[in-house]
Amino acid sequence: MNNPSLYKGILRPIVIRLLEENKKMYGFEITREVKSLTAGRVKITEGALYPLLHSLEAEGVLESEQQFVDNRMRKYYKLTPRGKKVSEHSFGEITEFITHLQNIFNLKPA
Amino acid sequence: MLTKEQIAHLFKFCEKHYVYYYEVQVELVDHLANAIEEKMASTGNLAFDDALNKVYADFGVMGFAPIVQEKQNQVFRTSKAAYWKFIKEQLKWPQILRALFFSALLYQLLLHYETIGIVLIGSIIFYGIVSNLFYQIRLARSIKNTGKKFALLNYSSHLTLGFPAFYFLIQVMLHLDEVYPLLYSILTGCYIVLFIASDKVTNHVKEKLVREYPEAFYPAA
Protein backbone atom coordinates (compact mmCIF):
# COMPACT_ATOMS: atom_id res chain seq x y z
CA MET A 1 0.00 0.00 0.00
CA ASN A 2 1.38 3.42 -0.89
CA ASN A 3 -0.14 5.31 2.02
CA PRO A 4 -1.85 3.16 4.67
CA SER A 5 -3.35 6.19 6.45
CA LEU A 6 -5.56 6.84 3.38
CA TYR A 7 -7.37 3.57 4.04
CA LYS A 8 -7.73 3.84 7.83
CA GLY A 9 -11.16 5.42 7.85
CA ILE A 10 -12.64 3.02 5.33
CA LEU A 11 -11.52 -0.30 6.78
CA ARG A 12 -14.90 -0.74 8.46
CA PRO A 13 -17.00 -0.35 5.26
CA ILE A 14 -14.50 -2.55 3.38
CA VAL A 15 -14.95 -5.40 5.87
CA ILE A 16 -18.73 -5.00 5.94
CA ARG A 17 -18.90 -4.97 2.15
CA LEU A 18 -16.77 -8.10 1.83
CA LEU A 19 -18.93 -9.93 4.35
CA GLU A 20 -22.04 -8.90 2.48
CA GLU A 21 -20.65 -10.31 -0.75
CA ASN A 22 -19.13 -13.49 0.68
CA LYS A 23 -21.75 -14.26 3.37
CA LYS A 24 -19.19 -15.52 5.91
CA MET A 25 -15.42 -15.11 6.18
CA TYR A 26 -12.63 -15.58 8.70
CA GLY A 27 -9.97 -13.01 9.54
CA PHE A 28 -7.13 -14.37 7.44
CA GLU A 29 -9.48 -14.81 4.47
CA ILE A 30 -10.48 -11.13 4.68
CA THR A 31 -6.85 -9.97 4.58
CA ARG A 32 -6.15 -12.17 1.55
CA GLU A 33 -9.34 -11.17 -0.25
CA VAL A 34 -8.48 -7.48 0.06
CA LYS A 35 -4.94 -8.19 -1.13
CA SER A 36 -6.26 -10.14 -4.09
CA LEU A 37 -8.92 -7.56 -5.06
CA THR A 38 -6.34 -4.77 -5.04
CA ALA A 39 -3.56 -6.77 -6.69
CA GLY A 40 -1.52 -6.59 -3.49
CA ARG A 41 -1.67 -2.77 -3.25
CA VAL A 42 -3.81 -2.70 -0.10
CA LYS A 43 -2.73 -4.74 2.89
CA ILE A 44 -4.98 -4.93 5.94
CA THR A 45 -2.86 -5.45 9.03
CA GLU A 46 -3.85 -8.01 11.63
CA GLY A 47 -3.49 -5.38 14.36
CA ALA A 48 -6.22 -3.31 12.68
CA LEU A 49 -8.49 -6.08 11.40
CA TYR A 50 -9.14 -8.17 14.52
CA PRO A 51 -9.90 -5.26 16.86
CA LEU A 52 -12.33 -4.02 14.20
CA LEU A 53 -14.01 -7.43 13.89
CA HIS A 54 -14.35 -7.70 17.68
CA SER A 55 -15.71 -4.20 17.88
CA LEU A 56 -18.28 -4.85 15.13
CA GLU A 57 -19.30 -8.05 16.91
CA ALA A 58 -19.82 -6.12 20.17
CA GLU A 59 -21.95 -3.58 18.29
CA GLY A 60 -24.15 -6.38 16.99
CA VAL A 61 -23.17 -5.70 13.36
CA LEU A 62 -21.45 -9.09 13.07
CA GLU A 63 -22.01 -12.48 14.60
CA SER A 64 -19.62 -15.39 14.61
CA GLU A 65 -19.63 -19.16 14.40
CA GLN A 66 -16.84 -21.69 14.72
CA GLN A 67 -15.86 -24.69 12.67
CA PHE A 68 -13.16 -27.27 13.18
CA VAL A 69 -10.83 -27.09 10.17
CA ASP A 70 -7.31 -28.54 9.69
CA ASN A 71 -6.69 -29.47 13.35
CA ARG A 72 -7.90 -26.12 14.67
CA MET A 73 -10.98 -24.04 15.34
CA ARG A 74 -11.81 -21.36 12.81
CA LYS A 75 -13.99 -18.36 13.63
CA TYR A 76 -16.24 -17.19 10.81
CA TYR A 77 -17.93 -13.80 10.82
CA LYS A 78 -21.16 -12.91 9.10
CA LEU A 79 -23.50 -9.92 9.05
CA THR A 80 -26.42 -9.86 11.47
CA PRO A 81 -29.78 -8.52 10.24
CA ARG A 82 -28.71 -5.20 11.78
CA GLY A 83 -25.36 -5.53 10.01
CA LYS A 84 -27.15 -5.82 6.66
CA LYS A 85 -28.85 -2.49 7.28
CA VAL A 86 -25.52 -0.97 8.34
CA SER A 87 -24.01 -2.34 5.13
CA GLU A 88 -26.58 -0.54 2.96
CA HIS A 89 -25.94 2.68 4.86
CA SER A 90 -22.15 2.40 4.68
CA PHE A 91 -22.29 1.65 0.94
CA GLY A 92 -24.21 4.90 0.47
CA GLU A 93 -21.69 6.79 2.57
CA ILE A 94 -18.72 5.41 0.65
CA THR A 95 -20.33 6.21 -2.70
CA GLU A 96 -20.89 9.76 -1.52
CA PHE A 97 -17.31 9.93 -0.22
CA ILE A 98 -15.93 8.80 -3.59
CA THR A 99 -18.05 11.39 -5.41
CA HIS A 100 -16.69 14.11 -3.13
CA LEU A 101 -13.12 12.96 -3.76
CA GLN A 102 -13.75 12.99 -7.48
CA ASN A 103 -15.08 16.53 -7.25
CA ILE A 104 -12.23 17.75 -5.07
CA PHE A 105 -9.49 16.24 -7.17
CA ASN A 106 -11.27 16.71 -10.50
CA LEU A 107 -11.12 13.02 -11.20
CA LYS A 108 -13.15 11.43 -13.95
CA PRO A 109 -15.28 8.49 -12.80
CA ALA A 110 -13.72 5.19 -13.86
CA MET B 1 -1.56 -28.61 6.89
CA LEU B 2 -0.02 -28.10 10.34
CA THR B 3 0.11 -30.99 12.77
CA LYS B 4 -1.72 -31.14 16.12
CA GLU B 5 1.62 -30.61 17.87
CA GLN B 6 2.34 -27.49 15.82
CA ILE B 7 -1.11 -26.13 16.61
CA ALA B 8 -0.48 -26.81 20.32
CA HIS B 9 2.82 -24.96 19.96
CA LEU B 10 0.94 -21.95 18.53
CA PHE B 11 -1.33 -21.87 21.60
CA LYS B 12 1.79 -21.85 23.79
CA PHE B 13 3.28 -19.12 21.58
CA CYS B 14 0.18 -16.95 22.13
CA GLU B 15 0.42 -17.47 25.90
CA LYS B 16 4.10 -16.56 25.82
CA HIS B 17 3.08 -13.31 24.10
CA TYR B 18 0.57 -12.40 26.82
CA VAL B 19 -2.58 -13.70 25.14
CA TYR B 20 -4.20 -15.58 28.02
CA TYR B 21 -7.84 -15.61 26.94
CA TYR B 22 -8.97 -18.63 24.96
CA GLU B 23 -11.41 -16.62 22.80
CA VAL B 24 -8.49 -14.58 21.47
CA GLN B 25 -6.06 -17.51 21.27
CA VAL B 26 -8.39 -19.56 19.04
CA GLU B 27 -8.62 -16.82 16.45
CA LEU B 28 -4.93 -15.94 16.54
CA VAL B 29 -3.86 -19.58 16.28
CA ASP B 30 -5.97 -20.02 13.14
CA HIS B 31 -4.55 -16.81 11.67
CA LEU B 32 -0.96 -17.77 12.47
CA ALA B 33 -1.52 -21.29 11.12
CA ASN B 34 -2.97 -19.98 7.84
CA ALA B 35 -0.14 -17.50 7.39
CA ILE B 36 2.52 -20.11 8.27
CA GLU B 37 1.03 -22.61 5.81
CA GLU B 38 1.03 -19.93 3.13
CA LYS B 39 4.65 -18.97 3.85
CA MET B 40 5.84 -22.58 3.95
CA ALA B 41 4.05 -23.35 0.70
CA SER B 42 5.57 -20.36 -1.09
CA THR B 43 9.08 -20.97 0.31
CA GLY B 44 9.83 -24.65 -0.20
CA ASN B 45 12.30 -25.32 2.62
CA LEU B 46 11.19 -22.83 5.27
CA ALA B 47 11.07 -24.39 8.76
CA PHE B 48 7.94 -24.04 10.92
CA ASP B 49 9.68 -21.90 13.57
CA ASP B 50 11.19 -19.55 10.98
CA ALA B 51 7.81 -19.18 9.30
CA LEU B 52 6.22 -18.44 12.68
CA ASN B 53 8.75 -15.70 13.45
CA LYS B 54 8.18 -14.10 10.05
CA VAL B 55 4.41 -14.21 10.49
CA TYR B 56 4.61 -12.75 14.00
CA ALA B 57 6.77 -9.90 12.67
CA ASP B 58 3.83 -8.94 10.40
CA PHE B 59 1.84 -8.07 13.54
CA GLY B 60 4.15 -5.08 14.02
CA VAL B 61 6.00 -3.79 17.06
CA MET B 62 2.92 -4.00 19.29
CA GLY B 63 2.50 -7.70 18.54
CA PHE B 64 -0.83 -9.09 19.78
CA ALA B 65 -1.40 -6.26 22.30
CA PRO B 66 -3.96 -4.20 20.30
CA ILE B 67 -6.00 -7.33 19.58
CA VAL B 68 -6.06 -8.37 23.25
CA GLN B 69 -6.94 -4.82 24.32
CA GLU B 70 -9.84 -4.53 21.89
CA LYS B 71 -11.10 -7.99 22.88
CA GLN B 72 -11.16 -6.87 26.53
CA ASN B 73 -13.06 -3.73 25.54
CA GLN B 74 -15.51 -5.81 23.50
CA VAL B 75 -16.07 -8.26 26.35
CA PHE B 76 -16.58 -5.40 28.79
CA ARG B 77 -19.16 -3.79 26.49
CA THR B 78 -20.90 -7.14 25.92
CA SER B 79 -21.05 -7.86 29.67
CA LYS B 80 -22.34 -4.36 30.42
CA ALA B 81 -25.08 -4.75 27.80
CA ALA B 82 -26.03 -8.17 29.25
CA TYR B 83 -26.23 -6.73 32.79
CA TRP B 84 -28.50 -3.91 31.63
CA LYS B 85 -30.71 -6.34 29.74
CA PHE B 86 -31.18 -8.59 32.78
CA ILE B 87 -31.52 -5.68 35.25
CA LYS B 88 -34.25 -4.16 33.06
CA GLU B 89 -35.91 -7.57 32.87
CA GLN B 90 -35.96 -7.77 36.70
CA LEU B 91 -37.56 -4.34 36.90
CA LYS B 92 -40.49 -5.45 34.76
CA TRP B 93 -43.76 -6.85 35.98
CA PRO B 94 -44.10 -9.49 37.54
CA GLN B 95 -40.37 -10.00 38.34
CA ILE B 96 -40.26 -6.68 40.20
CA LEU B 97 -42.71 -8.18 42.74
CA ARG B 98 -39.91 -10.23 44.32
CA ALA B 99 -37.76 -7.19 45.11
CA LEU B 100 -40.79 -5.14 46.17
CA PHE B 101 -41.95 -7.90 48.51
CA PHE B 102 -38.53 -8.15 50.17
CA SER B 103 -38.26 -4.37 50.47
CA ALA B 104 -41.70 -4.09 52.04
CA LEU B 105 -41.01 -6.99 54.41
CA LEU B 106 -37.69 -5.51 55.42
CA TYR B 107 -39.19 -2.09 55.94
CA GLN B 108 -41.77 -3.50 58.33
CA LEU B 109 -39.15 -5.58 60.14
CA LEU B 110 -36.82 -2.59 60.55
CA LEU B 111 -39.68 -0.51 61.89
CA HIS B 112 -40.99 -3.08 64.35
CA TYR B 113 -38.26 -5.69 64.87
CA GLU B 114 -35.06 -3.81 64.08
CA THR B 115 -32.62 -6.55 65.10
CA ILE B 116 -34.33 -9.19 62.94
CA GLY B 117 -34.33 -6.73 60.02
CA ILE B 118 -30.61 -6.05 60.39
CA VAL B 119 -29.86 -9.77 60.65
CA LEU B 120 -31.92 -10.35 57.48
CA ILE B 121 -29.95 -7.65 55.57
CA GLY B 122 -26.70 -9.15 56.82
CA SER B 123 -27.80 -12.63 55.75
CA ILE B 124 -28.76 -11.46 52.25
CA ILE B 125 -25.44 -9.67 51.79
CA PHE B 126 -23.55 -12.61 53.26
CA TYR B 127 -25.33 -14.98 50.86
CA GLY B 128 -24.39 -12.72 47.93
CA ILE B 129 -20.73 -12.59 48.95
CA VAL B 130 -20.50 -16.34 49.58
CA SER B 131 -22.21 -17.11 46.23
CA ASN B 132 -19.70 -14.90 44.46
CA LEU B 133 -16.79 -16.52 46.26
CA PHE B 134 -18.06 -19.98 45.30
CA TYR B 135 -18.39 -18.77 41.72
CA GLN B 136 -14.76 -17.60 41.79
CA ILE B 137 -13.64 -20.95 43.20
CA ARG B 138 -15.57 -22.88 40.52
CA LEU B 139 -14.08 -20.58 37.88
CA ALA B 140 -10.55 -21.16 39.17
CA ARG B 141 -11.16 -24.95 39.19
CA SER B 142 -12.52 -24.83 35.65
CA ILE B 143 -9.41 -22.94 34.47
CA LYS B 144 -7.22 -25.47 36.26
CA ASN B 145 -9.06 -28.46 34.76
CA THR B 146 -9.42 -27.22 31.19
CA GLY B 147 -6.33 -25.01 31.10
CA LYS B 148 -8.46 -22.37 29.41
CA LYS B 149 -9.28 -18.90 30.62
CA PHE B 150 -12.20 -16.93 29.13
CA ALA B 151 -12.34 -13.14 29.09
CA LEU B 152 -16.14 -13.22 29.13
CA LEU B 153 -16.26 -15.24 32.38
CA ASN B 154 -13.73 -12.94 33.98
CA TYR B 155 -15.83 -9.85 33.36
CA SER B 156 -19.20 -11.22 34.39
CA SER B 157 -19.08 -11.95 38.09
CA HIS B 158 -18.08 -8.95 40.13
CA LEU B 159 -21.09 -6.66 40.02
CA THR B 160 -22.61 -7.50 43.40
CA LEU B 161 -19.32 -7.83 45.26
CA GLY B 162 -18.88 -4.10 45.81
CA PHE B 163 -22.49 -3.46 46.76
CA PRO B 164 -22.23 -4.13 50.54
CA ALA B 165 -19.77 -1.24 50.69
CA PHE B 166 -22.72 1.09 49.96
CA TYR B 167 -24.38 0.10 53.21
CA PHE B 168 -21.28 0.88 55.22
CA LEU B 169 -20.71 4.12 53.32
CA ILE B 170 -24.25 5.26 54.03
CA GLN B 171 -23.90 4.23 57.68
CA VAL B 172 -20.77 6.34 57.98
CA MET B 173 -22.29 9.29 56.11
CA LEU B 174 -25.55 9.26 58.06
CA HIS B 175 -24.15 8.51 61.54
CA LEU B 176 -23.23 5.05 62.70
CA ASP B 177 -25.78 4.74 65.46
CA GLU B 178 -28.97 5.03 63.41
CA VAL B 179 -30.93 2.69 61.15
CA TYR B 180 -32.92 4.10 58.25
CA PRO B 181 -35.71 1.60 57.43
CA LEU B 182 -36.85 3.15 54.13
CA LEU B 183 -33.32 3.65 52.78
CA TYR B 184 -32.15 0.21 53.86
CA SER B 185 -35.16 -1.60 52.46
CA ILE B 186 -34.81 0.20 49.08
CA LEU B 187 -31.07 -0.59 48.98
CA THR B 188 -31.72 -4.24 49.77
CA GLY B 189 -34.37 -4.39 47.04
CA CYS B 190 -31.78 -3.00 44.60
CA TYR B 191 -29.24 -5.51 45.86
CA ILE B 192 -31.67 -8.38 45.19
CA VAL B 193 -32.35 -7.11 41.65
CA LEU B 194 -28.62 -6.81 41.03
CA PHE B 195 -27.87 -10.23 42.45
CA ILE B 196 -30.51 -12.00 40.35
CA ALA B 197 -29.34 -10.10 37.23
CA SER B 198 -25.71 -11.09 37.96
CA ASP B 199 -26.72 -14.70 38.39
CA LYS B 200 -28.58 -14.66 35.07
CA VAL B 201 -25.64 -12.99 33.31
CA THR B 202 -23.17 -15.63 34.51
CA ASN B 203 -25.51 -18.45 33.41
CA HIS B 204 -26.09 -16.75 30.06
CA VAL B 205 -22.32 -16.30 29.56
CA LYS B 206 -21.55 -19.91 30.48
CA GLU B 207 -24.20 -21.24 28.07
CA LYS B 208 -22.86 -18.97 25.31
CA LEU B 209 -19.27 -20.13 25.85
CA VAL B 210 -20.20 -23.82 25.98
CA ARG B 211 -22.17 -23.33 22.74
CA GLU B 212 -19.35 -21.45 21.01
CA TYR B 213 -16.36 -23.36 22.38
CA PRO B 214 -17.56 -26.91 23.12
CA GLU B 215 -14.01 -28.24 22.60
CA ALA B 216 -12.84 -26.18 25.57
CA PHE B 217 -15.39 -27.66 27.96
CA TYR B 218 -15.69 -31.18 26.51
CA PRO B 219 -12.25 -31.90 25.06
CA ALA B 220 -13.14 -35.47 24.08
CA ALA B 221 -16.22 -34.38 22.07
Coordinates of C-alpha atoms in Angstrom, one line a residue:
Chain A
M1 CA 0.0 0.0 0.0
N2 CA 1.4 3.4 -0.9
N3 CA -0.1 5.3 2.0
P4 CA -1.9 3.2 4.7
S5 CA -3.4 6.2 6.4
L6 CA -5.6 6.8 3.4
Y7 CA -7.4 3.6 4.0
K8 CA -7.7 3.8 7.8
G9 CA -11.2 5.4 7.8
I10 CA -12.6 3.0 5.3
L11 CA -11.5 -0.3 6.8
R12 CA -14.9 -0.7 8.5
P13 CA -17.0 -0.4 5.3
I14 CA -14.5 -2.5 3.4
V15 CA -14.9 -5.4 5.9
I16 CA -18.7 -5.0 5.9
R17 CA -18.9 -5.0 2.1
L18 CA -16.8 -8.1 1.8
L19 CA -18.9 -9.9 4.4
E20 CA -22.0 -8.9 2.5
E21 CA -20.7 -10.3 -0.8
N22 CA -19.1 -13.5 0.7
K23 CA -21.8 -14.3 3.4
K24 CA -19.2 -15.5 5.9
M25 CA -15.4 -15.1 6.2
Y26 CA -12.6 -15.6 8.7
G27 CA -10.0 -13.0 9.5
F28 CA -7.1 -14.4 7.4
E29 CA -9.5 -14.8 4.5
I30 CA -10.5 -11.1 4.7
T31 CA -6.8 -10.0 4.6
R32 CA -6.1 -12.2 1.6
E33 CA -9.3 -11.2 -0.2
V34 CA -8.5 -7.5 0.1
K35 CA -4.9 -8.2 -1.1
S36 CA -6.3 -10.1 -4.1
L37 CA -8.9 -7.6 -5.1
T38 CA -6.3 -4.8 -5.0
A39 CA -3.6 -6.8 -6.7
G40 CA -1.5 -6.6 -3.5
R41 CA -1.7 -2.8 -3.3
V42 CA -3.8 -2.7 -0.1
K43 CA -2.7 -4.7 2.9
I44 CA -5.0 -4.9 5.9
T45 CA -2.9 -5.5 9.0
E46 CA -3.9 -8.0 11.6
G47 CA -3.5 -5.4 14.4
A48 CA -6.2 -3.3 12.7
L49 CA -8.5 -6.1 11.4
Y50 CA -9.1 -8.2 14.5
P51 CA -9.9 -5.3 16.9
L52 CA -12.3 -4.0 14.2
L53 CA -14.0 -7.4 13.9
H54 CA -14.3 -7.7 17.7
S55 CA -15.7 -4.2 17.9
L56 CA -18.3 -4.9 15.1
E57 CA -19.3 -8.0 16.9
A58 CA -19.8 -6.1 20.2
E59 CA -22.0 -3.6 18.3
G60 CA -24.1 -6.4 17.0
V61 CA -23.2 -5.7 13.4
L62 CA -21.5 -9.1 13.1
E63 CA -22.0 -12.5 14.6
S64 CA -19.6 -15.4 14.6
E65 CA -19.6 -19.2 14.4
Q66 CA -16.8 -21.7 14.7
Q67 CA -15.9 -24.7 12.7
F68 CA -13.2 -27.3 13.2
V69 CA -10.8 -27.1 10.2
D70 CA -7.3 -28.5 9.7
N71 CA -6.7 -29.5 13.4
R72 CA -7.9 -26.1 14.7
M73 CA -11.0 -24.0 15.3
R74 CA -11.8 -21.4 12.8
K75 CA -14.0 -18.4 13.6
Y76 CA -16.2 -17.2 10.8
Y77 CA -17.9 -13.8 10.8
K78 CA -21.2 -12.9 9.1
L79 CA -23.5 -9.9 9.1
T80 CA -26.4 -9.9 11.5
P81 CA -29.8 -8.5 10.2
R82 CA -28.7 -5.2 11.8
G83 CA -25.4 -5.5 10.0
K84 CA -27.1 -5.8 6.7
K85 CA -28.9 -2.5 7.3
V86 CA -25.5 -1.0 8.3
S87 CA -24.0 -2.3 5.1
E88 CA -26.6 -0.5 3.0
H89 CA -25.9 2.7 4.9
S90 CA -22.1 2.4 4.7
F91 CA -22.3 1.7 0.9
G92 CA -24.2 4.9 0.5
E93 CA -21.7 6.8 2.6
I94 CA -18.7 5.4 0.7
T95 CA -20.3 6.2 -2.7
E96 CA -20.9 9.8 -1.5
F97 CA -17.3 9.9 -0.2
I98 CA -15.9 8.8 -3.6
T99 CA -18.1 11.4 -5.4
H100 CA -16.7 14.1 -3.1
L101 CA -13.1 13.0 -3.8
Q102 CA -13.7 13.0 -7.5
N103 CA -15.1 16.5 -7.2
I104 CA -12.2 17.8 -5.1
F105 CA -9.5 16.2 -7.2
N106 CA -11.3 16.7 -10.5
L107 CA -11.1 13.0 -11.2
K108 CA -13.1 11.4 -14.0
P109 CA -15.3 8.5 -12.8
A110 CA -13.7 5.2 -13.9
Chain B
M1 CA -1.6 -28.6 6.9
L2 CA 0.0 -28.1 10.3
T3 CA 0.1 -31.0 12.8
K4 CA -1.7 -31.1 16.1
E5 CA 1.6 -30.6 17.9
Q6 CA 2.3 -27.5 15.8
I7 CA -1.1 -26.1 16.6
A8 CA -0.5 -26.8 20.3
H9 CA 2.8 -25.0 20.0
L10 CA 0.9 -22.0 18.5
F11 CA -1.3 -21.9 21.6
K12 CA 1.8 -21.8 23.8
F13 CA 3.3 -19.1 21.6
C14 CA 0.2 -17.0 22.1
E15 CA 0.4 -17.5 25.9
K16 CA 4.1 -16.6 25.8
H17 CA 3.1 -13.3 24.1
Y18 CA 0.6 -12.4 26.8
V19 CA -2.6 -13.7 25.1
Y20 CA -4.2 -15.6 28.0
Y21 CA -7.8 -15.6 26.9
Y22 CA -9.0 -18.6 25.0
E23 CA -11.4 -16.6 22.8
V24 CA -8.5 -14.6 21.5
Q25 CA -6.1 -17.5 21.3
V26 CA -8.4 -19.6 19.0
E27 CA -8.6 -16.8 16.5
L28 CA -4.9 -15.9 16.5
V29 CA -3.9 -19.6 16.3
D30 CA -6.0 -20.0 13.1
H31 CA -4.6 -16.8 11.7
L32 CA -1.0 -17.8 12.5
A33 CA -1.5 -21.3 11.1
N34 CA -3.0 -20.0 7.8
A35 CA -0.1 -17.5 7.4
I36 CA 2.5 -20.1 8.3
E37 CA 1.0 -22.6 5.8
E38 CA 1.0 -19.9 3.1
K39 CA 4.7 -19.0 3.8
M40 CA 5.8 -22.6 4.0
A41 CA 4.1 -23.4 0.7
S42 CA 5.6 -20.4 -1.1
T43 CA 9.1 -21.0 0.3
G44 CA 9.8 -24.6 -0.2
N45 CA 12.3 -25.3 2.6
L46 CA 11.2 -22.8 5.3
A47 CA 11.1 -24.4 8.8
F48 CA 7.9 -24.0 10.9
D49 CA 9.7 -21.9 13.6
D50 CA 11.2 -19.5 11.0
A51 CA 7.8 -19.2 9.3
L52 CA 6.2 -18.4 12.7
N53 CA 8.8 -15.7 13.4
K54 CA 8.2 -14.1 10.0
V55 CA 4.4 -14.2 10.5
Y56 CA 4.6 -12.7 14.0
A57 CA 6.8 -9.9 12.7
D58 CA 3.8 -8.9 10.4
F59 CA 1.8 -8.1 13.5
G60 CA 4.1 -5.1 14.0
V61 CA 6.0 -3.8 17.1
M62 CA 2.9 -4.0 19.3
G63 CA 2.5 -7.7 18.5
F64 CA -0.8 -9.1 19.8
A65 CA -1.4 -6.3 22.3
P66 CA -4.0 -4.2 20.3
I67 CA -6.0 -7.3 19.6
V68 CA -6.1 -8.4 23.3
Q69 CA -6.9 -4.8 24.3
E70 CA -9.8 -4.5 21.9
K71 CA -11.1 -8.0 22.9
Q72 CA -11.2 -6.9 26.5
N73 CA -13.1 -3.7 25.5
Q74 CA -15.5 -5.8 23.5
V75 CA -16.1 -8.3 26.3
F76 CA -16.6 -5.4 28.8
R77 CA -19.2 -3.8 26.5
T78 CA -20.9 -7.1 25.9
S79 CA -21.1 -7.9 29.7
K80 CA -22.3 -4.4 30.4
A81 CA -25.1 -4.8 27.8
A82 CA -26.0 -8.2 29.2
Y83 CA -26.2 -6.7 32.8
W84 CA -28.5 -3.9 31.6
K85 CA -30.7 -6.3 29.7
F86 CA -31.2 -8.6 32.8
I87 CA -31.5 -5.7 35.3
K88 CA -34.2 -4.2 33.1
E89 CA -35.9 -7.6 32.9
Q90 CA -36.0 -7.8 36.7
L91 CA -37.6 -4.3 36.9
K92 CA -40.5 -5.4 34.8
W93 CA -43.8 -6.9 36.0
P94 CA -44.1 -9.5 37.5
Q95 CA -40.4 -10.0 38.3
I96 CA -40.3 -6.7 40.2
L97 CA -42.7 -8.2 42.7
R98 CA -39.9 -10.2 44.3
A99 CA -37.8 -7.2 45.1
L100 CA -40.8 -5.1 46.2
F101 CA -42.0 -7.9 48.5
F102 CA -38.5 -8.2 50.2
S103 CA -38.3 -4.4 50.5
A104 CA -41.7 -4.1 52.0
L105 CA -41.0 -7.0 54.4
L106 CA -37.7 -5.5 55.4
Y107 CA -39.2 -2.1 55.9
Q108 CA -41.8 -3.5 58.3
L109 CA -39.1 -5.6 60.1
L110 CA -36.8 -2.6 60.5
L111 CA -39.7 -0.5 61.9
H112 CA -41.0 -3.1 64.4
Y113 CA -38.3 -5.7 64.9
E114 CA -35.1 -3.8 64.1
T115 CA -32.6 -6.6 65.1
I116 CA -34.3 -9.2 62.9
G117 CA -34.3 -6.7 60.0
I118 CA -30.6 -6.0 60.4
V119 CA -29.9 -9.8 60.7
L120 CA -31.9 -10.4 57.5
I121 CA -30.0 -7.6 55.6
G122 CA -26.7 -9.1 56.8
S123 CA -27.8 -12.6 55.7
I124 CA -28.8 -11.5 52.2
I125 CA -25.4 -9.7 51.8
F126 CA -23.5 -12.6 53.3
Y127 CA -25.3 -15.0 50.9
G128 CA -24.4 -12.7 47.9
I129 CA -20.7 -12.6 49.0
V130 CA -20.5 -16.3 49.6
S131 CA -22.2 -17.1 46.2
N132 CA -19.7 -14.9 44.5
L133 CA -16.8 -16.5 46.3
F134 CA -18.1 -20.0 45.3
Y135 CA -18.4 -18.8 41.7
Q136 CA -14.8 -17.6 41.8
I137 CA -13.6 -21.0 43.2
R138 CA -15.6 -22.9 40.5
L139 CA -14.1 -20.6 37.9
A140 CA -10.5 -21.2 39.2
R141 CA -11.2 -24.9 39.2
S142 CA -12.5 -24.8 35.7
I143 CA -9.4 -22.9 34.5
K144 CA -7.2 -25.5 36.3
N145 CA -9.1 -28.5 34.8
T146 CA -9.4 -27.2 31.2
G147 CA -6.3 -25.0 31.1
K148 CA -8.5 -22.4 29.4
K149 CA -9.3 -18.9 30.6
F150 CA -12.2 -16.9 29.1
A151 CA -12.3 -13.1 29.1
L152 CA -16.1 -13.2 29.1
L153 CA -16.3 -15.2 32.4
N154 CA -13.7 -12.9 34.0
Y155 CA -15.8 -9.9 33.4
S156 CA -19.2 -11.2 34.4
S157 CA -19.1 -12.0 38.1
H158 CA -18.1 -8.9 40.1
L159 CA -21.1 -6.7 40.0
T160 CA -22.6 -7.5 43.4
L161 CA -19.3 -7.8 45.3
G162 CA -18.9 -4.1 45.8
F163 CA -22.5 -3.5 46.8
P164 CA -22.2 -4.1 50.5
A165 CA -19.8 -1.2 50.7
F166 CA -22.7 1.1 50.0
Y167 CA -24.4 0.1 53.2
F168 CA -21.3 0.9 55.2
L169 CA -20.7 4.1 53.3
I170 CA -24.3 5.3 54.0
Q171 CA -23.9 4.2 57.7
V172 CA -20.8 6.3 58.0
M173 CA -22.3 9.3 56.1
L174 CA -25.6 9.3 58.1
H175 CA -24.2 8.5 61.5
L176 CA -23.2 5.1 62.7
D177 CA -25.8 4.7 65.5
E178 CA -29.0 5.0 63.4
V179 CA -30.9 2.7 61.1
Y180 CA -32.9 4.1 58.2
P181 CA -35.7 1.6 57.4
L182 CA -36.8 3.1 54.1
L183 CA -33.3 3.7 52.8
Y184 CA -32.1 0.2 53.9
S185 CA -35.2 -1.6 52.5
I186 CA -34.8 0.2 49.1
L187 CA -31.1 -0.6 49.0
T188 CA -31.7 -4.2 49.8
G189 CA -34.4 -4.4 47.0
C190 CA -31.8 -3.0 44.6
Y191 CA -29.2 -5.5 45.9
I192 CA -31.7 -8.4 45.2
V193 CA -32.4 -7.1 41.6
L194 CA -28.6 -6.8 41.0
F195 CA -27.9 -10.2 42.5
I196 CA -30.5 -12.0 40.3
A197 CA -29.3 -10.1 37.2
S198 CA -25.7 -11.1 38.0
D199 CA -26.7 -14.7 38.4
K200 CA -28.6 -14.7 35.1
V201 CA -25.6 -13.0 33.3
T202 CA -23.2 -15.6 34.5
N203 CA -25.5 -18.4 33.4
H204 CA -26.1 -16.8 30.1
V205 CA -22.3 -16.3 29.6
K206 CA -21.5 -19.9 30.5
E207 CA -24.2 -21.2 28.1
K208 CA -22.9 -19.0 25.3
L209 CA -19.3 -20.1 25.8
V210 CA -20.2 -23.8 26.0
R211 CA -22.2 -23.3 22.7
E212 CA -19.3 -21.5 21.0
Y213 CA -16.4 -23.4 22.4
P214 CA -17.6 -26.9 23.1
E215 CA -14.0 -28.2 22.6
A216 CA -12.8 -26.2 25.6
F217 CA -15.4 -27.7 28.0
Y218 CA -15.7 -31.2 26.5
P219 CA -12.2 -31.9 25.1
A220 CA -13.1 -35.5 24.1
A221 CA -16.2 -34.4 22.1

